[in-house]
Every structure is written in structure tokens, then in C-alpha cells.
Coordinates of C-alpha atoms and ligand atoms in Angstrom, one line a residue:
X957 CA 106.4 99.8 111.1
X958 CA 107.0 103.3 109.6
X959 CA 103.7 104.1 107.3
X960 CA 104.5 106.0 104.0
X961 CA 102.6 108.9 105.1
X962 CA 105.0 109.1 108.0
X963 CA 108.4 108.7 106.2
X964 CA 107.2 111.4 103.3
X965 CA 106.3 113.8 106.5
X966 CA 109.8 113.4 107.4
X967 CA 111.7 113.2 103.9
X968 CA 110.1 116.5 103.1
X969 CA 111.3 118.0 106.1
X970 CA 114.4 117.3 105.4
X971 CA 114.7 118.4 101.3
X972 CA 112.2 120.3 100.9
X973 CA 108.4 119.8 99.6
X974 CA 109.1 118.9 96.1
X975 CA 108.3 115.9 94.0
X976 CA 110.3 115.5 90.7
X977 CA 108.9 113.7 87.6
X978 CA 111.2 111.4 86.0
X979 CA 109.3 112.1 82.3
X980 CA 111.3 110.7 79.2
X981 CA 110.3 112.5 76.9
X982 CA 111.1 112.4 73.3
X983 CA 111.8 115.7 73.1
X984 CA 114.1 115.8 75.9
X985 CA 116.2 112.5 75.3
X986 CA 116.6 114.4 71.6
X987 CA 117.5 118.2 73.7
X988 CA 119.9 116.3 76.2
X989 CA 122.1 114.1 72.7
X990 CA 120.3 111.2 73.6
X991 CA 119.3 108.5 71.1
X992 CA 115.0 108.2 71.2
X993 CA 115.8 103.7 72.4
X994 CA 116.3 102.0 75.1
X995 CA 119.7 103.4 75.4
X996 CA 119.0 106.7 75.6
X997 CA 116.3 106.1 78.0
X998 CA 118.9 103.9 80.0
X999 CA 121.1 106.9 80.2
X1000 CA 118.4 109.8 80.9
X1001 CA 116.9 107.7 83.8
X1002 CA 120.3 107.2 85.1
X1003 CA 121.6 110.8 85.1
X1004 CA 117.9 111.1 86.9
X1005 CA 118.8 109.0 89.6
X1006 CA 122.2 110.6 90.4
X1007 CA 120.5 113.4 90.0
X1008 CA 118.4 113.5 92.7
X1009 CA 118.8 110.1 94.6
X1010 CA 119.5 111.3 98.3
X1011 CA 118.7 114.8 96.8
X1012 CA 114.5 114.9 96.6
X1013 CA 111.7 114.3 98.8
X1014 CA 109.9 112.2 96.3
X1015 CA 110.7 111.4 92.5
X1016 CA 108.1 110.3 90.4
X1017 CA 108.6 108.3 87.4
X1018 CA 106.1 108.7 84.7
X1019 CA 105.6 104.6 83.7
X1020 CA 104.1 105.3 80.0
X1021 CA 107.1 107.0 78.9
X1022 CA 108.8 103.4 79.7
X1023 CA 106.3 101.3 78.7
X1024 CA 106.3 103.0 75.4
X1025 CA 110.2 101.0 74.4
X1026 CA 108.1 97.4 75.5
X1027 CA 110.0 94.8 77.6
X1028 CA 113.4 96.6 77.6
X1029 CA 111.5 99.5 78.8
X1030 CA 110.2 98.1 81.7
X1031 CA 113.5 96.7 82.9
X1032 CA 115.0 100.2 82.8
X1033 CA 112.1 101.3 85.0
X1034 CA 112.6 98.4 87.2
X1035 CA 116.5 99.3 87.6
X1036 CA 115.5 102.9 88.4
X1037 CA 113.1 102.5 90.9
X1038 CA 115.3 100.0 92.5
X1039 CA 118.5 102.6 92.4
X1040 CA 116.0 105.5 94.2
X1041 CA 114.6 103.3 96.7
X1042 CA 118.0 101.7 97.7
X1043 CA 119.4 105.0 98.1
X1044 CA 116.5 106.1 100.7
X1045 CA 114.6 108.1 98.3
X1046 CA 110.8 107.7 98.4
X1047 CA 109.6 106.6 94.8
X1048 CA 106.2 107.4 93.3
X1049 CA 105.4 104.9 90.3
X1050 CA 103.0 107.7 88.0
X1051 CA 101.1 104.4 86.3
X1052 CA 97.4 106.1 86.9
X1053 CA 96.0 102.3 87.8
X1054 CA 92.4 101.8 88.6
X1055 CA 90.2 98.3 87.6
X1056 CA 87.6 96.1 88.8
X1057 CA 88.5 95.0 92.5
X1058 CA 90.0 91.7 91.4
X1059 CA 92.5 92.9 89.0
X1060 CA 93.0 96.1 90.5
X1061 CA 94.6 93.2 93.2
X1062 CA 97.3 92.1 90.6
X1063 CA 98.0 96.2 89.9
X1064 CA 98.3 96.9 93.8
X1065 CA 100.8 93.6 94.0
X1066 CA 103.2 95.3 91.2
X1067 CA 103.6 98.7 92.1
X1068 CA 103.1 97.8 96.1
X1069 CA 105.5 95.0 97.1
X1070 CA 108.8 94.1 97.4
X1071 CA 107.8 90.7 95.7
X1072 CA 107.5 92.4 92.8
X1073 CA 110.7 94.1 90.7
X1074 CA 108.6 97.4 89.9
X1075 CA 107.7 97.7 93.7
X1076 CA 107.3 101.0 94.7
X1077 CA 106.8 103.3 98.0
X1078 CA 103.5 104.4 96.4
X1079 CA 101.4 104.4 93.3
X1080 CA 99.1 107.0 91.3
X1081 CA 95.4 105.4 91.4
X1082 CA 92.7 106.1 89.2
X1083 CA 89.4 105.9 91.0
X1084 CA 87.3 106.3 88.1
X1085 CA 85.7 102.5 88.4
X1086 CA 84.3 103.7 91.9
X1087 CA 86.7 104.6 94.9
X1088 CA 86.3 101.0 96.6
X1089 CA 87.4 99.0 93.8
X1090 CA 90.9 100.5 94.7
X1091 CA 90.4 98.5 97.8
X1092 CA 93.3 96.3 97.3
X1093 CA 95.8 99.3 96.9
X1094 CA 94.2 100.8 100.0
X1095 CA 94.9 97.7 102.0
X1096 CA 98.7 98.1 101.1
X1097 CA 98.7 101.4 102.0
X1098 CA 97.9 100.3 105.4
X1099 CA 100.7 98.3 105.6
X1100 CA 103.5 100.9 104.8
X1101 CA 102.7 101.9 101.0
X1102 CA 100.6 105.3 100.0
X1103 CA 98.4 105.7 96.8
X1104 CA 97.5 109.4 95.8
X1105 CA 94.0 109.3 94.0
X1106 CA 93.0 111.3 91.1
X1107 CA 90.6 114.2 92.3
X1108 CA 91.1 116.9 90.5
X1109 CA 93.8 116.5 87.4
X1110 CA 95.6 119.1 85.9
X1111 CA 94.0 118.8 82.3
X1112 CA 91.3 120.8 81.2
X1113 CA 89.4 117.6 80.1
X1114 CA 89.2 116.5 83.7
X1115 CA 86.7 118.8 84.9
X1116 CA 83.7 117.2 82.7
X1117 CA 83.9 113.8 84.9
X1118 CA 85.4 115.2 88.5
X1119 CA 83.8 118.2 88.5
X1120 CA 79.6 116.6 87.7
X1121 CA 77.7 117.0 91.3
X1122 CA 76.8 113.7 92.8
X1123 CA 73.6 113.4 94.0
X1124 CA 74.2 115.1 97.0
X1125 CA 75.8 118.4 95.8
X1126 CA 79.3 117.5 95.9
X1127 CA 81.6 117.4 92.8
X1128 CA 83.0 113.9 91.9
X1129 CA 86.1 115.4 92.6
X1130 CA 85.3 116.2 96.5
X1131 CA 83.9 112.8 97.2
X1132 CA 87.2 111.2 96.0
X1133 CA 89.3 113.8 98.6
X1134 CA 86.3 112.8 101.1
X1135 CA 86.6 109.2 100.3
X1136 CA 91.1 109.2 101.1
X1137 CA 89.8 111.3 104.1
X1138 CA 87.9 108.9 105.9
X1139 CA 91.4 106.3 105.2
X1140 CA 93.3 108.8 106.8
X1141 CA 91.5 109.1 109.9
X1142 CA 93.8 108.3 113.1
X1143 CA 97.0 108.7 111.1
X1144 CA 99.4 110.7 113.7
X1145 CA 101.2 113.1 110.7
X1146 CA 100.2 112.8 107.2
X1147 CA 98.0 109.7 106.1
X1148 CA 99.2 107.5 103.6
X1149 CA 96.1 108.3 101.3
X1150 CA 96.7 110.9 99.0
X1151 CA 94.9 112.7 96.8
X1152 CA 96.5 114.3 93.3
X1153 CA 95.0 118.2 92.6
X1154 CA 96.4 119.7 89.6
X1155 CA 98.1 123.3 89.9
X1156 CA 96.0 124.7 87.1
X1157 CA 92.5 125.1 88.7
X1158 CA 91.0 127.9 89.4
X1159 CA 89.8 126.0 92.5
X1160 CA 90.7 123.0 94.2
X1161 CA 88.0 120.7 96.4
X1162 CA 87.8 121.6 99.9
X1163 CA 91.2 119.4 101.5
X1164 CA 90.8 120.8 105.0
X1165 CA 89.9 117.0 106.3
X1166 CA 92.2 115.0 104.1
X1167 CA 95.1 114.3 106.6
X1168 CA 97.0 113.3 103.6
X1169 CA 99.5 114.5 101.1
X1170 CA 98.4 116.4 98.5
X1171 CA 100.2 115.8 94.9
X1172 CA 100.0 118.7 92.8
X1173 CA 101.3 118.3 88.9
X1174 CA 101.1 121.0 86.5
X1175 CA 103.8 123.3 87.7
X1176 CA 106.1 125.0 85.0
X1177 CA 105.2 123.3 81.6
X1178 CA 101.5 123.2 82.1
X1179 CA 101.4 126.7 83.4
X1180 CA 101.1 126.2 87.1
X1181 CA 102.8 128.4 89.0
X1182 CA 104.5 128.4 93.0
X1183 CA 101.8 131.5 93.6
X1184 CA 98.5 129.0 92.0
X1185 CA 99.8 126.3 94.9
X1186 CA 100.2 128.9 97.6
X1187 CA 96.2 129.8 96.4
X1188 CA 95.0 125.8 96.2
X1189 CA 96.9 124.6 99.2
X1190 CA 94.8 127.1 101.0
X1191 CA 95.8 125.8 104.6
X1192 CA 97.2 122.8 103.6
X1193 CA 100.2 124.4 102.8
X1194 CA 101.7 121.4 105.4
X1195 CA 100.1 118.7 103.2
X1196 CA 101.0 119.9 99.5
X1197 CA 103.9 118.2 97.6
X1198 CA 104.1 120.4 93.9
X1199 CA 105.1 118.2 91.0
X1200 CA 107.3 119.7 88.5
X1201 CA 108.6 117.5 85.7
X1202 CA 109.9 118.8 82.3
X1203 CA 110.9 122.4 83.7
X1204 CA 113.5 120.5 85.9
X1205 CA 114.7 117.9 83.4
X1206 CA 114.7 120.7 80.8
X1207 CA 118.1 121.8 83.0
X1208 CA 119.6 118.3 81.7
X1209 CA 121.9 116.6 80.4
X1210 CA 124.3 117.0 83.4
X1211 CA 123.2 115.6 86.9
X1212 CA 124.6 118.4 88.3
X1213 CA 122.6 121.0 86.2
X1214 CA 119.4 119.0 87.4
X1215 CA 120.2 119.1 90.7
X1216 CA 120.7 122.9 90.8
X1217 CA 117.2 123.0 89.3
X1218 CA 115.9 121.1 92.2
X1219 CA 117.2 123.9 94.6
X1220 CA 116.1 126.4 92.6
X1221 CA 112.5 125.1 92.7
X1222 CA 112.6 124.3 96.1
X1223 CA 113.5 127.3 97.4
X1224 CA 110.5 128.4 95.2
X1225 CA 108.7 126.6 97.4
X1226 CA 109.9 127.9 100.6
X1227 CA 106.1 129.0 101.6
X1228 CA 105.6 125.6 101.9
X1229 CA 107.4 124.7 104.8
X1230 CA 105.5 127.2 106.7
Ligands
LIG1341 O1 96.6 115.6 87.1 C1 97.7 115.2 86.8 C2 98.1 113.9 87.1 C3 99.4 113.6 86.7 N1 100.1 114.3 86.0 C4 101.5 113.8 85.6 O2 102.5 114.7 86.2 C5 103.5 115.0 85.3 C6 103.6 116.4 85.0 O3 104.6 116.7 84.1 P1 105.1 118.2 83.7 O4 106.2 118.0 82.7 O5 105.6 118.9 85.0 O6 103.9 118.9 83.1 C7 103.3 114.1 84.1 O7 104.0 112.8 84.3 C8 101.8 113.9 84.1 O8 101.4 112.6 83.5 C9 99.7 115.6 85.6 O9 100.4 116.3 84.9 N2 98.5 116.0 86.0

């Protein structure tokens, strides 16, 4: 069995180190001639996937702005991460999940197998309730699924939980990266426990252990720049997958106008691939 750590190593090899947010915003639904319902999301998700489908390393649908239209929400999501994944293209479900052990089960069954419709190749994970409550998630990430864990978050409000100093000097936000380390130990390219480090620190933790992939949101709209991950990737510049959302989908409402976008920020990225 292929581990997800292994197949991202390879799909970013082959186009590039980017991850793509699928992010409906109101705002862009409206900017693209969309209706703000269901239908318009239909349609924006589905320009997404031709979009990039067989285009991008990793596309990351943001669940809350589906979850906001309810049932018929959800289904949309369900179709979209079905479309990516049957057309080979690693999915990342953005749903931020994190709970006592037991239910934190249930969350790891939805967005981790194939039993489930929203089943995804990996899931965003808080670890805010203590990093081994996300035990069930990590178990599936043994078994051919990834999780990336919250570290250090590209909001400014972030810094007043991840970066407090436990009791033994580190920040909150290095014993989460030291935490996916130790999963990642033995992996042969990248682990399949990530970690996600925003692009708008000043500093990231220290990742020179983590054997994983680092997610880094906060590119282009947040004010992230390709020069602030060159600086935070440090020497991890193997390991670093930037995640740009709205400046790409901004390029809408044409596939063909997002996928241009996606070699534009790419080749941004060239460093990367060093
Ligand atoms: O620290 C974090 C963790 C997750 N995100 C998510 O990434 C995208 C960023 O969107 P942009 O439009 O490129 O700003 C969005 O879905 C966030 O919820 C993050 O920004 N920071």
C-alpha cells in the first residue's frame, strides 16, 4: 500500500508544490455571475474541478463554505471530492476537526474512508483537545490517509494559544510539529503527518525533524508572500506545500482562466522544487 505521504511526494513532483483552496466565497460566487445557493456553489465547485482535476498537486476544499447552504451543501461537497479523487488528484477536506478521542473516531471515519461519501486523501486536524485525542485520525493515516495538524495558523489570534511555552520551554506550537514528528519516524519520503504553518509569521517552529509535509495557507489574500515561504521553509523547502485560495479563484469564472493562475503561482514557487 502507497501511504499518502508517499503519493503527495510524488504528485508534487509531478505539478508542482502547490495546494489550491476550493473556498466559495460569497464574494466570489457574486464576482464570477453566480447566484449565492446551492446552484451557484454547484457550478463554482464544478468549474473548480475541471479546473484543476489532473492539473494540481493537492486541492483543498474549505468544508464551512459548504456546510454553510445545509444538506444540499454537503452533497455538492460530497460530488466534488468524489470528481477530484476519481480523476487522481489528492483531495484535502479543510474541516479543522479535533474532539474527545471517541468522537474524534466518528470525525476520522468521515473524512478518512471510502465507507464514507465525504471520504477524503486527508483531513485538517485540530489538536487543541491534546495531540493524542486525534488518535483515531492518526491511526488512518497509517493506513494510507494523512492529517496536517494545526501548529502554527496563519491568523494573528493564533499566537495567544500556540505560541504559550509549555512547561518545558517549548511553544505549544513546536510540541504539536514535535508530536507529528515522532508519527513520522521510519517513513521512507515524506510522512503522512503533517503539520499546517501559516505564511504570515514572522517565525515558524523549528520543522527540521518533521519528515512530513508542511501546509502553508496565507499566501496572496492574507498577505503571505512566495519570499515569506522561502524564509519559513528554511530547509524544508522539500517538505513545504503553500496554500493559495482566493488569489487563484479570483482568476475565475472560466476553468481555463483558473488554470493559468495555477501556473502562474507555481512557477512562483519554482524555489521549491529545489
Ligand atoms: O492557518 C490556517 C489554516 C487554514 N487556513 C485556510 O486556508 C485557506 C486560505 O485561504 P486564502 O483565500 O488563500 O486566504 C482558507 O480556507 C483558510 O480557512 C488558513 O488560512 N490558515
Amino acid at each position: 500500500m502507497t501511504t499518502f505521504g508517499q503519493r503527495l511526494h510524488a504528485a508534487l513532483a509531478e505539478r508542482g508544490p502547490l495546494c489550491v483552496g476550493i473556498d466559495p466565497h460569497p464574494e466570489l460566487l457574486a464576482a464570477w455571475g453566480l447566484t449565492v445557493d446551492v446552484a451557484g456553489l454547484e457550478r463554482f465547485a464544478g468549474t473548480c474541478v475541471d479546473a484543476f482535476a489532473g492539473h494540481v498537486a493537492l486541492v483543498k476544499p474549505q468544508v464551512a463554505f459548504f456546510e454553510v447552504f445545509g444538506a444540499a451543501g454537503i452533497v455538492v461537497l460530497e460530488r466534488t471530492v468524489t470528481a477530484l479523487r476519481s480523476a487522481g488528484t489528492l483531495v484535502l477536506a479543510d474541516a479543522k476537526r479535533g474532539d474527545i478521542g471517541s468522537t474524534m473516531d466518528a470525525y476520522a471515519r468521515t473524512w478518512l474512508t471510502d465507507a464514507s461519501p465525504l471520504g477524503s486523501d486527508a483531513v485538517t486536524v485540530s489538536p487543541y483537545l491534546g495531540f493524542g485525542a486525534l488518535e483515531p485520525a492518526l491511526r488512518l493515516a497509517v493506513d494510507g490517509r494523512g492529517v496536517f495538524v494545526l501548529a502554527a495558523t496563519s491568523n494573528p489570534e493564533g499566537a495567544q494559544v500556540q505560541q504559550a511555552r509549555t512547561a518545558d520551554g517549548r511553544s505549544v506550537a513546536q510540541v504539536m510539529v514535535d508530536e507529528a514528528a515522532a508519527r513520522n519516524a521510519g517513513a521512507d519520503t515524506l510522512g503522512s503527518v503533517g503539520v499546517v504553518v501559516g505564511a504570515t509569521l514572522t517565525r515558524a517552529p523549528d520543522l527540521s525533524a518533521l519528515h512530513g509535509p508542511i501546509l502553508m495557507p496565507g499566501v496572496g489574500a492574507q498577505g503571505g508572500t512566495a519570499e515569506d515561504v522561502r524564509r519559513l521553509a528554511g530547509e524544508r523547502l522539500d517538505a513545504v506545500v503553500p496554500n493559495v485560495s482566493r488569489e487563484v479563484l479570483r482568476a475565475g469564472p472560466t476553468a481555463a482562466a483558473l488554470r493559468d493562475a495555477v501556473s502562474r503561482t507555481v512557477d512562483s514557487f519554482a524555489f521549491l522544487r529545489a
